[in-house]
mmCIF file of C-alpha atoms and ligand atoms in Angstrom:
data_model
loop_
_atom_site.group_PDB
_atom_site.id
_atom_site.type_symbol
_atom_site.label_atom_id
_atom_site.label_comp_id
_atom_site.label_asym_id
_atom_site.label_seq_id
_atom_site.Cartn_x
_atom_site.Cartn_y
_atom_site.Cartn_z
ATOM 1 C CA MET A 1 104.100 110.855 84.347
ATOM 2 C CA LYS A 2 107.475 109.945 85.692
ATOM 3 C CA THR A 3 109.490 107.359 84.083
ATOM 4 C CA TYR A 4 109.789 103.848 86.303
ATOM 5 C CA ASP A 5 113.134 102.337 86.195
ATOM 6 C CA PRO A 6 112.037 98.469 86.599
ATOM 7 C CA ASN A 7 115.343 97.543 87.919
ATOM 8 C CA ASN A 8 115.832 99.673 90.895
ATOM 9 C CA VAL A 9 116.146 97.566 94.138
ATOM 10 C CA PHE A 10 112.873 97.226 95.477
ATOM 11 C CA ALA A 11 111.322 96.323 91.875
ATOM 12 C CA ARG A 12 113.556 93.519 91.918
ATOM 13 C CA ILE A 13 112.644 92.734 95.693
ATOM 14 C CA LEU A 14 109.043 92.450 94.108
ATOM 15 C CA ARG A 15 110.247 89.986 91.582
ATOM 16 C CA GLY A 16 111.937 87.688 94.269
ATOM 17 C CA GLU A 17 115.468 88.583 92.525
ATOM 18 C CA ILE A 18 116.960 90.016 96.183
ATOM 19 C CA PRO A 19 115.871 88.589 99.475
ATOM 20 C CA CYS A 20 113.886 90.686 101.945
ATOM 21 C CA ARG A 21 113.175 90.066 105.668
ATOM 22 C CA LYS A 22 108.987 90.516 104.931
ATOM 23 C CA VAL A 23 106.776 91.544 107.820
ATOM 24 C CA TYR A 24 103.573 91.980 105.671
ATOM 25 C CA GLU A 25 101.843 91.464 102.310
ATOM 26 C CA ASP A 26 98.682 91.737 100.750
ATOM 27 C CA GLU A 27 97.305 92.086 97.049
ATOM 28 C CA HIS A 28 98.446 95.628 96.753
ATOM 29 C CA THR A 29 101.456 95.961 99.507
ATOM 30 C CA LEU A 30 104.477 94.392 100.684
ATOM 31 C CA ALA A 31 106.632 95.535 103.808
ATOM 32 C CA PHE A 32 109.975 94.433 104.896
ATOM 33 C CA HIS A 33 112.711 95.627 107.314
ATOM 34 C CA ASP A 34 115.492 98.295 105.606
ATOM 35 C CA ILE A 35 118.711 96.926 105.453
ATOM 36 C CA ASN A 36 120.337 99.666 107.172
ATOM 37 C CA PRO A 37 117.995 100.454 110.058
ATOM 38 C CA GLN A 38 117.814 103.764 111.557
ATOM 39 C CA ALA A 39 115.677 102.753 114.805
ATOM 40 C CA PRO A 40 114.829 99.687 116.365
ATOM 41 C CA VAL A 41 111.741 99.430 113.934
ATOM 42 C CA HIS A 42 112.504 100.515 110.540
ATOM 43 C CA VAL A 43 110.154 98.858 107.993
ATOM 44 C CA LEU A 44 109.629 100.075 104.329
ATOM 45 C CA VAL A 45 105.905 99.981 103.195
ATOM 46 C CA ILE A 46 105.753 99.528 99.358
ATOM 47 C CA PRO A 47 103.156 99.324 96.689
ATOM 48 C CA LYS A 48 103.481 96.419 94.544
ATOM 49 C CA GLY A 49 102.542 98.653 91.753
ATOM 50 C CA ALA A 50 105.351 100.531 89.603
ATOM 51 C CA TYR A 51 105.088 104.044 91.158
ATOM 52 C CA VAL A 52 108.325 106.192 91.645
ATOM 53 C CA ASP A 53 107.070 108.333 94.796
ATOM 54 C CA VAL A 54 104.265 109.823 96.370
ATOM 55 C CA ASP A 55 103.318 112.163 93.789
ATOM 56 C CA ASP A 56 103.243 109.557 91.239
ATOM 57 C CA PHE A 57 101.376 106.981 93.327
ATOM 58 C CA SER A 58 98.545 109.490 94.237
ATOM 59 C CA ALA A 59 98.189 110.835 90.332
ATOM 60 C CA ARG A 60 98.106 107.043 89.178
ATOM 61 C CA ALA A 61 96.953 104.486 91.811
ATOM 62 C CA SER A 62 93.794 103.162 92.212
ATOM 63 C CA ASP A 63 91.746 103.883 95.240
ATOM 64 C CA GLY A 64 92.208 99.993 96.510
ATOM 65 C CA GLU A 65 95.730 100.622 95.960
ATOM 66 C CA ILE A 66 95.897 103.792 98.100
ATOM 67 C CA ALA A 67 93.648 102.533 100.628
ATOM 68 C CA ALA A 68 95.829 99.193 101.151
ATOM 69 C CA LEU A 69 99.169 101.006 101.608
ATOM 70 C CA TRP A 70 97.542 102.937 104.399
ATOM 71 C CA ARG A 71 95.765 100.221 105.999
ATOM 72 C CA ALA A 72 98.898 98.178 105.957
ATOM 73 C CA VAL A 73 100.802 100.930 107.857
ATOM 74 C CA THR A 74 98.692 100.491 110.631
ATOM 75 C CA ALA A 75 98.334 97.110 110.709
ATOM 76 C CA ILE A 76 102.172 96.784 110.937
ATOM 77 C CA ALA A 77 102.452 99.388 113.518
ATOM 78 C CA HIS A 78 100.110 97.251 115.350
ATOM 79 C CA ASP A 79 101.619 94.027 114.927
ATOM 80 C CA LEU A 80 105.098 95.378 115.547
ATOM 81 C CA GLY A 81 104.083 97.094 118.742
ATOM 82 C CA VAL A 82 104.702 100.581 118.047
ATOM 83 C CA ALA A 83 101.280 101.730 117.516
ATOM 84 C CA VAL A 84 100.619 102.886 121.032
ATOM 85 C CA PRO A 85 104.236 104.319 122.103
ATOM 86 C CA GLY A 86 104.046 105.641 118.794
ATOM 87 C CA TYR A 87 105.923 105.452 115.366
ATOM 88 C CA ARG A 88 106.998 108.107 112.571
ATOM 89 C CA LEU A 89 106.432 107.819 108.857
ATOM 90 C CA LEU A 90 108.594 109.094 106.309
ATOM 91 C CA ALA A 91 108.212 108.988 102.398
ATOM 92 C CA ASN A 92 111.075 110.923 100.303
ATOM 93 C CA THR A 93 109.607 112.407 97.069
ATOM 94 C CA GLY A 94 111.243 114.686 94.544
ATOM 95 C CA PRO A 95 114.830 116.041 93.905
ATOM 96 C CA GLU A 96 115.259 117.681 97.615
ATOM 97 C CA SER A 97 114.199 114.829 99.426
ATOM 98 C CA GLY A 98 116.965 112.413 99.063
ATOM 99 C CA GLN A 99 115.166 109.818 97.722
ATOM 100 C CA GLU A 100 117.435 107.030 96.713
ATOM 101 C CA VAL A 101 115.296 104.079 95.628
ATOM 102 C CA PRO A 102 112.704 105.343 92.830
ATOM 103 C CA HIS A 103 110.319 103.105 93.916
ATOM 104 C CA LEU A 104 107.559 104.786 96.371
ATOM 105 C CA HIS A 105 108.401 103.431 100.223
ATOM 106 C CA LEU A 106 107.093 104.819 103.278
ATOM 107 C CA HIS A 107 109.674 104.375 106.156
ATOM 108 C CA LEU A 108 108.171 103.513 109.396
ATOM 109 C CA PHE A 109 110.386 103.962 112.359
ATOM 110 C CA GLY A 110 109.553 103.142 116.045
ATOM 111 C CA GLY A 111 111.048 101.559 119.158
ATOM 112 C CA ARG A 112 112.615 104.443 120.856
ATOM 113 C CA PRO A 113 111.561 108.111 121.376
ATOM 114 C CA LEU A 114 112.483 109.549 117.911
ATOM 115 C CA GLY A 115 112.795 113.334 118.632
ATOM 116 C CA ARG A 116 111.062 116.226 117.082
ATOM 117 C CA MET A 117 110.745 116.413 113.293
ATOM 118 C CA ILE A 118 113.900 116.537 111.338
ATOM 119 C CA ALA A 119 117.637 117.182 111.832
ATOM 120 C CA LYS A 120 118.530 120.973 111.451
ATOM 121 C CA GLU A 121 121.303 121.562 109.006
HETATM 122 P P1 LIG B 1 115.281 106.408 100.506
HETATM 123 O O1 LIG B 1 116.347 107.406 100.595
HETATM 124 O O2 LIG B 1 115.145 106.107 98.947
HETATM 125 O O3 LIG B 1 114.052 107.126 101.441
HETATM 126 O O4 LIG B 1 115.366 105.153 101.346
HETATM 127 C C1 LIG B 1 116.088 104.014 100.893
HETATM 128 C C2 LIG B 1 115.980 102.698 101.801
HETATM 129 O O5 LIG B 1 116.132 101.750 101.119
HETATM 130 C C3 LIG B 1 117.287 103.066 102.709
HETATM 131 O O6 LIG B 1 116.939 103.358 104.093
HETATM 132 C C4 LIG B 1 118.103 101.848 102.596
HETATM 133 O O7 LIG B 1 118.707 101.504 103.849
HETATM 134 C C5 LIG B 1 117.137 100.909 101.933
HETATM 135 N N1 LIG B 1 117.573 100.102 100.940
HETATM 136 C C6 LIG B 1 118.451 100.302 100.153
HETATM 137 N N2 LIG B 1 118.710 98.656 99.389
HETATM 138 C C7 LIG B 1 117.783 97.887 100.071
HETATM 139 C C8 LIG B 1 117.877 96.552 100.022
HETATM 140 O O8 LIG B 1 118.270 95.982 99.177
HETATM 141 N N3 LIG B 1 116.716 95.900 100.942
HETATM 142 C C9 LIG B 1 116.379 96.478 102.004
HETATM 143 N N4 LIG B 1 115.547 95.701 102.965
HETATM 144 N N5 LIG B 1 116.631 97.791 102.074
HETATM 145 C C10 LIG B 1 117.094 98.586 101.200
#
């Protein structure tokens, strides 16, 4: 089991200690605009539970939490008007991913053509 840092910035947002621009909330899930957007739409979708990354979430979360996260993504994409032109999901997980905040988050990008895949090194 991965060790969860309860003082990471998204844990603090969940506790209301740091403000966020909320776009969606349900029992298990919160979504808010990224503070440094990389596209016209750049939303972070997070579980309310204490999970470090995708690997940790898949191993320990309930079926209800997992379903809620995915259903939130599609609801948000529709609400923000990117479902039809299309959008991209990204979840950094593990040492080589570049994950900075150690609380699982799905980046939802949209609002412009996003190009193919990731930048080549
Ligand atoms: P990662 O690199 O961990 O996949 O992405 C972390 C994301 O969190 C970055 O896109 C960064 O801009 C965003 N972020 C970091 N601190 C805050 C914050 O305090 N508020 C919000 N809304 N986003 C943040």
